[in-house]
Amino acid sequence: MTDPNAIQPSALDQLPDRDPEETAEWQASLDAVAKAAGPHRAAYLMRRTLERAEGTGIALPKLLETDYVNSIPTSAEPAVPGDEAMESRITAWNRWNAAAMVTRGSKHGVGGHIATFASAAWLYETGFNHFFQGKEADGSGDQLYIQGHASPGIYARAFLDGRLNEDHLDRFRQEAGGNGLPSYPHPRRLPWLWEFPTVSMGLGPLSAIYQARFNRYLTARGIKDVSNSHVWAFLGDGEMDEPESTAALALASREGLDNLTFVINCNLQRLDGPVRANFKIVQELEAQFRGAGWNVVKSLWGTAWDELFQLDTTGALVRRLREVPDAQVQTYQTRDAAYIRQDFFGKDPALVELAKLLSDDKILECFHLSRGGHEARKVFAAYKAALEFKGAPTVVLAQTVKGYTLGEGFASKNANHQMKKLTVDEFKNMRDLLELPISDSQFVDGVVPYGHPGADSPEVRYLQERRAALGGPAPARRVHPVAPLPAPAEKVFASFDKGSGSQNVATTMAFVRLIKDLVRDKETGKRWVPIVPDEARTFGMESLFPSLGIYSPKGQTYEPVDRDQLMYYKEAKNGQILNEGITEAGSMADFIAASTAYSTHGEAMIPFYIFYSMFGWQRTADQMWQLGDQLGRGFLVGATAGRTTLTGEGLQHADGHSPVIAATNPASLTYDPAFAYEVAAIVKDGLRRMYGEAAPGEDPNVFYYLTVYNEPMPQPAKPQGLGIDEGIVKGLYRFNTAESADLSPAANAPRIQLLSSGTAIHWALQAQKLLAQEWGVAADVWSATSWTELRRDALEADAALLRGEERVPYVQQALHGAEGPVLAVSDYMRQVPDQIAQWVEQDYSSLGADGFGLSDTREAARRHFGVDAESIVVAALAQLAKRGEVKATAVKEAREKYGL
């Protein structure tokens, strides 16, 4: 922990002290009070003095803010250990090629962003040359969350070091033909380069915090020592408006994540205009991060400002910088020296006098060019301070100019985010400014050339030597050669095949029982990562508390109130459970970090995240896309699932749509199991596919979404017969027939096929009895464990047919020859079972719980939505009546009989 009493370089050191003797007297008085009356009295007097100052209108920074100057005085800046001139040339090539790539691509209409990297180039280059550890470094190297709109600059650097060529750059945003570059960081599209997808604004900062936290978790649990890995998150000041960006700041400081650094590129602009037109975003962010317990380092002004601060003998310059709103700072960037003299310096007599000492060129250098984020020396000092600070995370607030070096047409213009190209003349001006050896003759037919000093040039050798010293290329994603995890003992899964007898067991409890057995496995048990958002007791998981422990970096510093109970609340430094409190977003960020540890750290972890299904895909679907983008693996478990099973909670908790949303994600394998043995079979197959030996053509980079229910029901034994396990995994199998259910249908009885999923199968089984006993209809009941997987298989079969390959969808194979119409039912909206309608050869209809949920008993809710057993009977009779297989009057009779 950094000693708060140690003398540290301070922003105050940059302010003029007109009377050092008086200052010393005030300090001595404070020391005397602290010694005589104690530190609490001294603190009280300081607070009252500050209140008095504020009440009398004295202009003081807020307690959580420092003045609008650099945190590290120039005199305290360490020397940059590298060759600054060489690094400047490398940065110039990167700036050029990033702009050239986007401009050349604009001819194809694919767009791109130039201005962001132009502002942030030194923030990245300084890190790549001196700080960012590669994958061959100690531990797992660093994790880099690159700002999405800066991707052209990262591609430009990879081009310079030989990892990309001109053909790659010319296929920026043109991926369909292969060999193209994705617009933004995307591991699924460019898996050897990108680790973290960051363009969904706000998810990068949130994920970075939980990644740093998960690194500590891995080390604490003895899985892998990654204590030397550092997480760097590069963010935009406009991006910090997203609630996810700041959602976990307190967690990071509370757990002392000094393995984490945020670098916020404060170019003062969002996509349409100023981030804080009438305010100051840097000051706002400083207060927000300091209030959350972070260390804050501001790098605002370049060396050109040093002379101005030295001339400021009254403090007027610092006061004026503090009061000028960001939009006006942006205006200064585009105006001449006369305007700046009048508008900035003319507001204070002391500043008028100061300005008389400055040439116009000096004023323009300061206000147009000199920012802390544009100088290697300033950035290096900030990064070094961040790494040396212990006990809390650090945020570096680096002020830059959006569109820097791109010319007057770009710099600080509100529209520069949408400006996709430079003219040839603008490129030539940029070339001259950057002093690049590119001749006019290289602009052939108006096409801007790429620039490269040569594979054996001093620039490339320097770049590669620096990266070699830091552990290899960066950014980079590696999938380490990890041996498949051994499969758990078969008996763990087989124990569910016999059913529960007369005991009522909800599928949620069945899943928890399965996990209890799996975490005891000697080979793989330690690799399970249970994640729960403060609902463990709801899901019956409290028995895991004492056996696995809840992860806490502090362990348990108190005696728990339930210590004398068997299932007491146990926290431990090496705890296995991540109990996140009421934050689905934080829990998903945990899941993403754990699910990608096989790549990030070369350690396969098996996360399962159990949550109210209504609050999963509905609240955090964006992160579930991020999970798929990042090639994460694991089990998402939507508990208390369905629209009618959560008695009394009402529409806010009644999930009728999560499988629909999940179906939109290509990486999500969505299952709605009805019985305990189905849950076991799906988890078993998921472990094989994601962590064991995937079959040829199977992508292991998927995740499973299982819905489980809180409705206790007798769990039947697994039916005997061939293909049951295959049907469970593929999405459909026949659970029973009228004959196997001992319903003794007549030989010529009308027949219908009832397809159902999840808890709805119990209504279908009741309807099967009613149809046989009261209407003489034979019904076969099928368990549709995954409507979505059935649909995907059918879509793939359709695509194969277009390629001239003969392939029959599994759903058609399974239902082929089944007698009568098909009636599908689920506890979700009809859109869920209707996913397969076009591939069913029989007459097809469906029932579902469409509309808003409501508070009532399960029976009343099911009657309301028309999905209870009696409603199924009426719908089945209606289908058969259409075919002339039962009398039309039977439908009316059934409605009246059941009070529908």
PDB file of C-alpha atoms in Angstrom, residues 388-630:
ATOM      1  CA  GLU A 388       4.132   1.980  -8.895  1.00  0.00           C
ATOM      2  CA  PHE A 389       0.998   2.899  -6.970  1.00  0.00           C
ATOM      3  CA  LYS A 390      -0.077   0.076  -4.665  1.00  0.00           C
ATOM      4  CA  GLY A 391      -3.316  -0.658  -2.893  1.00  0.00           C
ATOM      5  CA  ALA A 392      -5.806   0.756  -5.394  1.00  0.00           C
ATOM      6  CA  PRO A 393      -6.420   0.895  -9.150  1.00  0.00           C
ATOM      7  CA  THR A 394      -5.267   3.915 -11.130  1.00  0.00           C
ATOM      8  CA  VAL A 395      -6.979   5.981 -13.779  1.00  0.00           C
ATOM      9  CA  VAL A 396      -4.865   8.100 -16.124  1.00  0.00           C
ATOM     10  CA  LEU A 397      -6.772  11.087 -17.472  1.00  0.00           C
ATOM     11  CA  ALA A 398      -4.854  12.116 -20.564  1.00  0.00           C
ATOM     12  CA  GLN A 399      -5.926  15.255 -22.413  1.00  0.00           C
ATOM     13  CA  THR A 400      -5.577  15.088 -26.197  1.00  0.00           C
ATOM     14  CA  VAL A 401      -6.886  16.700 -29.356  1.00  0.00           C
ATOM     15  CA  LYS A 402      -9.235  14.609 -31.451  1.00  0.00           C
ATOM     16  CA  GLY A 403      -7.882  14.568 -34.981  1.00  0.00           C
ATOM     17  CA  TYR A 404      -4.368  15.610 -33.879  1.00  0.00           C
ATOM     18  CA  THR A 405      -1.881  15.863 -36.827  1.00  0.00           C
ATOM     19  CA  LEU A 406      -4.670  15.352 -39.378  1.00  0.00           C
ATOM     20  CA  GLY A 407      -4.827  19.027 -40.254  1.00  0.00           C
ATOM     21  CA  GLU A 408      -7.084  21.979 -39.612  1.00  0.00           C
ATOM     22  CA  GLY A 409     -10.003  20.243 -41.280  1.00  0.00           C
ATOM     23  CA  PHE A 410     -10.048  17.564 -38.572  1.00  0.00           C
ATOM     24  CA  ALA A 411      -8.606  18.795 -35.298  1.00  0.00           C
ATOM     25  CA  SER A 412     -11.321  19.356 -32.688  1.00  0.00           C
ATOM     26  CA  LYS A 413     -14.095  19.620 -35.281  1.00  0.00           C
ATOM     27  CA  ASN A 414     -17.448  18.329 -34.033  1.00  0.00           C
ATOM     28  CA  ALA A 415     -17.932  16.247 -37.171  1.00  0.00           C
ATOM     29  CA  ASN A 416     -14.532  14.546 -37.187  1.00  0.00           C
ATOM     30  CA  HIS A 417     -15.879  11.244 -35.912  1.00  0.00           C
ATOM     31  CA  GLN A 418     -17.845  10.921 -39.147  1.00  0.00           C
ATOM     32  CA  MET A 419     -15.027  12.143 -41.412  1.00  0.00           C
ATOM     33  CA  LYS A 420     -13.673   9.061 -43.178  1.00  0.00           C
ATOM     34  CA  LYS A 421     -10.946  10.344 -45.438  1.00  0.00           C
ATOM     35  CA  LEU A 422      -8.351  12.990 -46.153  1.00  0.00           C
ATOM     36  CA  THR A 423      -7.708  14.598 -49.518  1.00  0.00           C
ATOM     37  CA  VAL A 424      -4.390  14.133 -51.287  1.00  0.00           C
ATOM     38  CA  ASP A 425      -3.367  17.666 -50.317  1.00  0.00           C
ATOM     39  CA  GLU A 426      -4.247  16.979 -46.679  1.00  0.00           C
ATOM     40  CA  PHE A 427      -2.111  13.856 -46.775  1.00  0.00           C
ATOM     41  CA  LYS A 428       0.793  15.803 -48.226  1.00  0.00           C
ATOM     42  CA  ASN A 429       0.479  18.375 -45.449  1.00  0.00           C
ATOM     43  CA  MET A 430       0.348  15.559 -42.920  1.00  0.00           C
ATOM     44  CA  ARG A 431       3.454  13.991 -44.493  1.00  0.00           C
ATOM     45  CA  ASP A 432       5.344  17.254 -44.155  1.00  0.00           C
ATOM     46  CA  LEU A 433       4.228  17.717 -40.551  1.00  0.00           C
ATOM     47  CA  LEU A 434       5.293  14.169 -39.650  1.00  0.00           C
ATOM     48  CA  GLU A 435       8.485  14.447 -41.730  1.00  0.00           C
ATOM     49  CA  LEU A 436       7.884  11.158 -43.533  1.00  0.00           C
ATOM     50  CA  PRO A 437       9.963  10.201 -46.620  1.00  0.00           C
ATOM     51  CA  ILE A 438       7.009   9.792 -48.982  1.00  0.00           C
ATOM     52  CA  SER A 439       7.336  11.478 -52.364  1.00  0.00           C
ATOM     53  CA  ASP A 440       4.602  13.084 -54.445  1.00  0.00           C
ATOM     54  CA  SER A 441       5.219  10.475 -57.153  1.00  0.00           C
ATOM     55  CA  GLN A 442       4.002   7.746 -54.827  1.00  0.00           C
ATOM     56  CA  PHE A 443       0.473   9.176 -55.009  1.00  0.00           C
ATOM     57  CA  VAL A 444      -0.555   7.223 -58.116  1.00  0.00           C
ATOM     58  CA  ASP A 445      -3.915   8.209 -59.619  1.00  0.00           C
ATOM     59  CA  GLY A 446      -4.788  10.078 -56.464  1.00  0.00           C
ATOM     60  CA  VAL A 447      -4.417   6.981 -54.264  1.00  0.00           C
ATOM     61  CA  VAL A 448      -2.584   7.595 -51.023  1.00  0.00           C
ATOM     62  CA  PRO A 449       0.287   5.107 -50.572  1.00  0.00           C
ATOM     63  CA  TYR A 450       1.037   3.064 -47.501  1.00  0.00           C
ATOM     64  CA  GLY A 451       4.335   3.885 -45.867  1.00  0.00           C
ATOM     65  CA  HIS A 452       6.914   1.440 -44.547  1.00  0.00           C
ATOM     66  CA  PRO A 453      10.575   2.142 -43.722  1.00  0.00           C
ATOM     67  CA  GLY A 454      11.568  -1.438 -44.600  1.00  0.00           C
ATOM     68  CA  ALA A 455      11.614  -4.757 -42.763  1.00  0.00           C
ATOM     69  CA  ASP A 456      15.243  -4.237 -41.729  1.00  0.00           C
ATOM     70  CA  SER A 457      14.959  -0.521 -41.006  1.00  0.00           C
ATOM     71  CA  PRO A 458      16.082   0.934 -37.665  1.00  0.00           C
ATOM     72  CA  GLU A 459      12.432   1.720 -36.843  1.00  0.00           C
ATOM     73  CA  VAL A 460      11.234  -1.862 -37.332  1.00  0.00           C
ATOM     74  CA  ARG A 461      14.243  -3.349 -35.551  1.00  0.00           C
ATOM     75  CA  TYR A 462      13.670  -1.009 -32.605  1.00  0.00           C
ATOM     76  CA  LEU A 463       9.974  -1.829 -32.470  1.00  0.00           C
ATOM     77  CA  GLN A 464      10.606  -5.565 -32.548  1.00  0.00           C
ATOM     78  CA  GLU A 465      13.420  -5.393 -30.011  1.00  0.00           C
ATOM     79  CA  ARG A 466      11.207  -3.480 -27.584  1.00  0.00           C
ATOM     80  CA  ARG A 467       8.426  -6.016 -27.970  1.00  0.00           C
ATOM     81  CA  ALA A 468      10.841  -8.932 -27.546  1.00  0.00           C
ATOM     82  CA  ALA A 469      12.100  -7.383 -24.313  1.00  0.00           C
ATOM     83  CA  LEU A 470       8.518  -7.078 -23.080  1.00  0.00           C
ATOM     84  CA  GLY A 471       7.490 -10.643 -23.915  1.00  0.00           C
ATOM     85  CA  GLY A 472       6.421 -10.674 -27.541  1.00  0.00           C
ATOM     86  CA  PRO A 473       3.886  -8.985 -29.812  1.00  0.00           C
ATOM     87  CA  ALA A 474       0.891  -7.115 -28.445  1.00  0.00           C
ATOM     88  CA  PRO A 475      -1.979  -7.161 -28.673  1.00  0.00           C
ATOM     89  CA  ALA A 476      -2.127 -10.893 -29.239  1.00  0.00           C
ATOM     90  CA  ARG A 477      -4.495 -13.701 -28.421  1.00  0.00           C
ATOM     91  CA  ARG A 478      -3.184 -17.189 -27.774  1.00  0.00           C
ATOM     92  CA  VAL A 479      -4.998 -20.460 -27.322  1.00  0.00           C
ATOM     93  CA  HIS A 480      -2.441 -22.448 -25.415  1.00  0.00           C
ATOM     94  CA  PRO A 481      -2.168 -26.178 -26.126  1.00  0.00           C
ATOM     95  CA  VAL A 482      -4.243 -27.341 -23.171  1.00  0.00           C
ATOM     96  CA  ALA A 483      -5.019 -31.033 -22.844  1.00  0.00           C
ATOM     97  CA  PRO A 484      -8.759 -31.807 -22.804  1.00  0.00           C
ATOM     98  CA  LEU A 485     -10.120 -32.020 -19.297  1.00  0.00           C
ATOM     99  CA  PRO A 486     -10.881 -35.572 -18.187  1.00  0.00           C
ATOM    100  CA  ALA A 487     -14.577 -36.391 -18.171  1.00  0.00           C
ATOM    101  CA  PRO A 488     -16.170 -36.654 -14.719  1.00  0.00           C
ATOM    102  CA  ALA A 489     -17.182 -40.119 -13.539  1.00  0.00           C
ATOM    103  CA  GLU A 490     -20.184 -41.497 -15.431  1.00  0.00           C
ATOM    104  CA  LYS A 491     -21.960 -42.296 -12.175  1.00  0.00           C
ATOM    105  CA  VAL A 492     -22.350 -38.571 -11.473  1.00  0.00           C
ATOM    106  CA  PHE A 493     -24.668 -38.249 -14.476  1.00  0.00           C
ATOM    107  CA  ALA A 494     -26.185 -41.741 -14.357  1.00  0.00           C
ATOM    108  CA  SER A 495     -27.494 -41.135 -10.849  1.00  0.00           C
ATOM    109  CA  PHE A 496     -30.206 -38.915 -12.365  1.00  0.00           C
ATOM    110  CA  ASP A 497     -31.411 -41.595 -14.781  1.00  0.00           C
ATOM    111  CA  LYS A 498     -33.439 -43.435 -12.140  1.00  0.00           C
ATOM    112  CA  GLY A 499     -35.609 -40.416 -11.314  1.00  0.00           C
ATOM    113  CA  SER A 500     -36.713 -39.162  -7.913  1.00  0.00           C
ATOM    114  CA  GLY A 501     -39.479 -41.666  -7.166  1.00  0.00           C
ATOM    115  CA  SER A 502     -42.221 -39.973  -5.184  1.00  0.00           C
ATOM    116  CA  GLN A 503     -40.026 -37.048  -4.161  1.00  0.00           C
ATOM    117  CA  ASN A 504     -40.830 -33.711  -5.752  1.00  0.00           C
ATOM    118  CA  VAL A 505     -37.693 -32.109  -7.180  1.00  0.00           C
ATOM    119  CA  ALA A 506     -37.464 -28.935  -9.255  1.00  0.00           C
ATOM    120  CA  THR A 507     -35.023 -28.931 -12.149  1.00  0.00           C
ATOM    121  CA  THR A 508     -33.226 -26.018 -10.474  1.00  0.00           C
ATOM    122  CA  MET A 509     -32.498 -28.270  -7.518  1.00  0.00           C
ATOM    123  CA  ALA A 510     -31.505 -31.095  -9.844  1.00  0.00           C
ATOM    124  CA  PHE A 511     -28.938 -28.824 -11.472  1.00  0.00           C
ATOM    125  CA  VAL A 512     -27.553 -27.734  -8.082  1.00  0.00           C
ATOM    126  CA  ARG A 513     -27.274 -31.372  -6.971  1.00  0.00           C
ATOM    127  CA  LEU A 514     -25.388 -32.166 -10.158  1.00  0.00           C
ATOM    128  CA  ILE A 515     -22.976 -29.293  -9.548  1.00  0.00           C
ATOM    129  CA  LYS A 516     -22.372 -30.449  -5.979  1.00  0.00           C
ATOM    130  CA  ASP A 517     -21.182 -33.772  -7.324  1.00  0.00           C
ATOM    131  CA  LEU A 518     -19.139 -32.271 -10.141  1.00  0.00           C
ATOM    132  CA  VAL A 519     -17.198 -29.874  -7.899  1.00  0.00           C
ATOM    133  CA  ARG A 520     -16.118 -32.879  -5.817  1.00  0.00           C
ATOM    134  CA  ASP A 521     -14.378 -34.438  -8.829  1.00  0.00           C
ATOM    135  CA  LYS A 522     -10.670 -34.776  -8.035  1.00  0.00           C
ATOM    136  CA  GLU A 523      -9.552 -33.891 -11.541  1.00  0.00           C
ATOM    137  CA  THR A 524     -11.840 -31.060 -12.583  1.00  0.00           C
ATOM    138  CA  GLY A 525     -13.740 -29.996  -9.476  1.00  0.00           C
ATOM    139  CA  LYS A 526     -11.441 -27.071  -8.695  1.00  0.00           C
ATOM    140  CA  ARG A 527     -12.032 -25.646 -12.174  1.00  0.00           C
ATOM    141  CA  TRP A 528     -15.724 -24.963 -11.629  1.00  0.00           C
ATOM    142  CA  VAL A 529     -16.509 -21.292 -11.013  1.00  0.00           C
ATOM    143  CA  PRO A 530     -19.948 -20.888  -9.436  1.00  0.00           C
ATOM    144  CA  ILE A 531     -21.295 -17.367 -10.068  1.00  0.00           C
ATOM    145  CA  VAL A 532     -24.472 -16.083  -8.468  1.00  0.00           C
ATOM    146  CA  PRO A 533     -25.902 -12.544  -8.121  1.00  0.00           C
ATOM    147  CA  ASP A 534     -27.047 -12.631  -4.487  1.00  0.00           C
ATOM    148  CA  GLU A 535     -29.712 -15.289  -5.068  1.00  0.00           C
ATOM    149  CA  ALA A 536     -27.888 -18.436  -3.924  1.00  0.00           C
ATOM    150  CA  ARG A 537     -30.497 -19.212  -1.279  1.00  0.00           C
ATOM    151  CA  THR A 538     -33.295 -18.748  -3.815  1.00  0.00           C
ATOM    152  CA  PHE A 539     -31.677 -21.420  -5.960  1.00  0.00           C
ATOM    153  CA  GLY A 540     -30.882 -23.757  -3.063  1.00  0.00           C
ATOM    154  CA  MET A 541     -27.140 -23.207  -3.286  1.00  0.00           C
ATOM    155  CA  GLU A 542     -26.451 -22.161   0.293  1.00  0.00           C
ATOM    156  CA  SER A 543     -25.102 -25.643   1.052  1.00  0.00           C
ATOM    157  CA  LEU A 544     -22.109 -24.759  -1.151  1.00  0.00           C
ATOM    158  CA  PHE A 545     -21.093 -21.843   1.088  1.00  0.00           C
ATOM    159  CA  PRO A 546     -19.228 -23.785   3.792  1.00  0.00           C
ATOM    160  CA  SER A 547     -17.830 -26.430   1.445  1.00  0.00           C
ATOM    161  CA  LEU A 548     -16.543 -24.160  -1.342  1.00  0.00           C
ATOM    162  CA  GLY A 549     -16.355 -20.776   0.336  1.00  0.00           C
ATOM    163  CA  ILE A 550     -17.185 -17.386  -1.139  1.00  0.00           C
ATOM    164  CA  TYR A 551     -14.173 -15.650  -2.650  1.00  0.00           C
ATOM    165  CA  SER A 552     -13.002 -12.547  -0.803  1.00  0.00           C
ATOM    166  CA  PRO A 553      -9.492 -11.070  -0.962  1.00  0.00           C
ATOM    167  CA  LYS A 554      -9.795 -10.271   2.751  1.00  0.00           C
ATOM    168  CA  GLY A 555     -11.068 -13.678   3.762  1.00  0.00           C
ATOM    169  CA  GLN A 556     -13.497 -13.513   6.675  1.00  0.00           C
ATOM    170  CA  THR A 557     -12.621 -10.775   9.153  1.00  0.00           C
ATOM    171  CA  TYR A 558     -15.799 -11.210  11.203  1.00  0.00           C
ATOM    172  CA  GLU A 559     -17.704 -13.988  12.930  1.00  0.00           C
ATOM    173  CA  PRO A 560     -20.725 -14.809  10.759  1.00  0.00           C
ATOM    174  CA  VAL A 561     -24.090 -14.556  12.459  1.00  0.00           C
ATOM    175  CA  ASP A 562     -24.946 -18.130  11.383  1.00  0.00           C
ATOM    176  CA  ARG A 563     -21.578 -19.626  12.367  1.00  0.00           C
ATOM    177  CA  ASP A 564     -23.227 -22.345  14.473  1.00  0.00           C
ATOM    178  CA  GLN A 565     -25.330 -23.574  11.553  1.00  0.00           C
ATOM    179  CA  LEU A 566     -24.361 -26.302   9.135  1.00  0.00           C
ATOM    180  CA  MET A 567     -24.698 -24.074   6.081  1.00  0.00           C
ATOM    181  CA  TYR A 568     -23.080 -20.938   7.461  1.00  0.00           C
ATOM    182  CA  TYR A 569     -21.934 -17.990   5.360  1.00  0.00           C
ATOM    183  CA  LYS A 570     -18.237 -18.606   4.781  1.00  0.00           C
ATOM    184  CA  GLU A 571     -15.923 -16.189   2.995  1.00  0.00           C
ATOM    185  CA  ALA A 572     -12.342 -17.190   2.220  1.00  0.00           C
ATOM    186  CA  LYS A 573      -9.328 -15.842   0.373  1.00  0.00           C
ATOM    187  CA  ASN A 574      -9.321 -18.996  -1.736  1.00  0.00           C
ATOM    188  CA  GLY A 575     -13.106 -19.260  -1.932  1.00  0.00           C
ATOM    189  CA  GLN A 576     -14.514 -20.811  -5.088  1.00  0.00           C
ATOM    190  CA  ILE A 577     -17.918 -19.103  -5.323  1.00  0.00           C
ATOM    191  CA  LEU A 578     -18.240 -15.629  -6.799  1.00  0.00           C
ATOM    192  CA  ASN A 579     -21.238 -14.103  -5.036  1.00  0.00           C
ATOM    193  CA  GLU A 580     -21.516 -10.705  -6.666  1.00  0.00           C
ATOM    194  CA  GLY A 581     -24.381  -9.027  -4.913  1.00  0.00           C
ATOM    195  CA  ILE A 582     -27.232  -7.579  -6.921  1.00  0.00           C
ATOM    196  CA  THR A 583     -25.474  -7.068 -10.231  1.00  0.00           C
ATOM    197  CA  GLU A 584     -26.285  -9.152 -13.271  1.00  0.00           C
ATOM    198  CA  ALA A 585     -23.804  -7.054 -15.263  1.00  0.00           C
ATOM    199  CA  GLY A 586     -20.997  -7.779 -12.811  1.00  0.00           C
ATOM    200  CA  SER A 587     -21.853 -11.463 -12.741  1.00  0.00           C
ATOM    201  CA  MET A 588     -21.743 -11.625 -16.527  1.00  0.00           C
ATOM    202  CA  ALA A 589     -18.379  -9.872 -16.514  1.00  0.00           C
ATOM    203  CA  ASP A 590     -17.171 -12.525 -14.059  1.00  0.00           C
ATOM    204  CA  PHE A 591     -18.487 -15.205 -16.376  1.00  0.00           C
ATOM    205  CA  ILE A 592     -16.730 -13.736 -19.414  1.00  0.00           C
ATOM    206  CA  ALA A 593     -13.391 -13.583 -17.597  1.00  0.00           C
ATOM    207  CA  ALA A 594     -13.718 -17.163 -16.368  1.00  0.00           C
ATOM    208  CA  SER A 595     -15.058 -18.549 -19.631  1.00  0.00           C
ATOM    209  CA  THR A 596     -12.088 -17.214 -21.619  1.00  0.00           C
ATOM    210  CA  ALA A 597      -9.345 -18.188 -19.143  1.00  0.00           C
ATOM    211  CA  TYR A 598      -8.445 -21.082 -21.444  1.00  0.00           C
ATOM    212  CA  SER A 599      -7.078 -18.463 -23.847  1.00  0.00           C
ATOM    213  CA  THR A 600      -6.153 -15.546 -21.595  1.00  0.00           C
ATOM    214  CA  HIS A 601      -4.228 -17.680 -19.116  1.00  0.00           C
ATOM    215  CA  GLY A 602      -4.028 -21.145 -20.642  1.00  0.00           C
ATOM    216  CA  GLU A 603      -6.237 -22.510 -17.857  1.00  0.00           C
ATOM    217  CA  ALA A 604      -9.587 -24.076 -18.675  1.00  0.00           C
ATOM    218  CA  MET A 605     -12.177 -22.927 -16.141  1.00  0.00           C
ATOM    219  CA  ILE A 606     -15.809 -24.070 -16.099  1.00  0.00           C
ATOM    220  CA  PRO A 607     -18.053 -21.201 -15.063  1.00  0.00           C
ATOM    221  CA  PHE A 608     -21.733 -21.515 -14.434  1.00  0.00           C
ATOM    222  CA  TYR A 609     -23.770 -18.421 -13.771  1.00  0.00           C
ATOM    223  CA  ILE A 610     -27.226 -19.015 -12.324  1.00  0.00           C
ATOM    224  CA  PHE A 611     -29.735 -16.174 -12.335  1.00  0.00           C
ATOM    225  CA  TYR A 612     -33.402 -15.318 -12.592  1.00  0.00           C
ATOM    226  CA  SER A 613     -34.012 -16.077 -16.250  1.00  0.00           C
ATOM    227  CA  MET A 614     -36.028 -12.868 -16.620  1.00  0.00           C
ATOM    228  CA  PHE A 615     -32.959 -10.860 -15.561  1.00  0.00           C
ATOM    229  CA  GLY A 616     -30.408 -12.564 -17.769  1.00  0.00           C
ATOM    230  CA  TRP A 617     -30.959 -12.108 -21.463  1.00  0.00           C
ATOM    231  CA  GLN A 618     -33.298  -9.205 -20.811  1.00  0.00           C
ATOM    232  CA  ARG A 619     -30.829  -7.119 -18.799  1.00  0.00           C
ATOM    233  CA  THR A 620     -27.409  -8.254 -19.958  1.00  0.00           C
ATOM    234  CA  ALA A 621     -27.897  -9.627 -23.459  1.00  0.00           C
ATOM    235  CA  ASP A 622     -25.265  -7.201 -24.751  1.00  0.00           C
ATOM    236  CA  GLN A 623     -22.698  -8.894 -22.524  1.00  0.00           C
ATOM    237  CA  MET A 624     -23.857 -12.284 -23.730  1.00  0.00           C
ATOM    238  CA  TRP A 625     -23.031 -11.135 -27.235  1.00  0.00           C
ATOM    239  CA  GLN A 626     -19.685  -9.997 -25.881  1.00  0.00           C
ATOM    240  CA  LEU A 627     -19.257 -13.483 -24.422  1.00  0.00           C
ATOM    241  CA  GLY A 628     -19.875 -15.050 -27.819  1.00  0.00           C
ATOM    242  CA  ASP A 629     -17.603 -12.531 -29.523  1.00  0.00           C
ATOM    243  CA  GLN A 630     -14.834 -13.375 -27.066  1.00  0.00           C
TER     244      GLN A 630
END
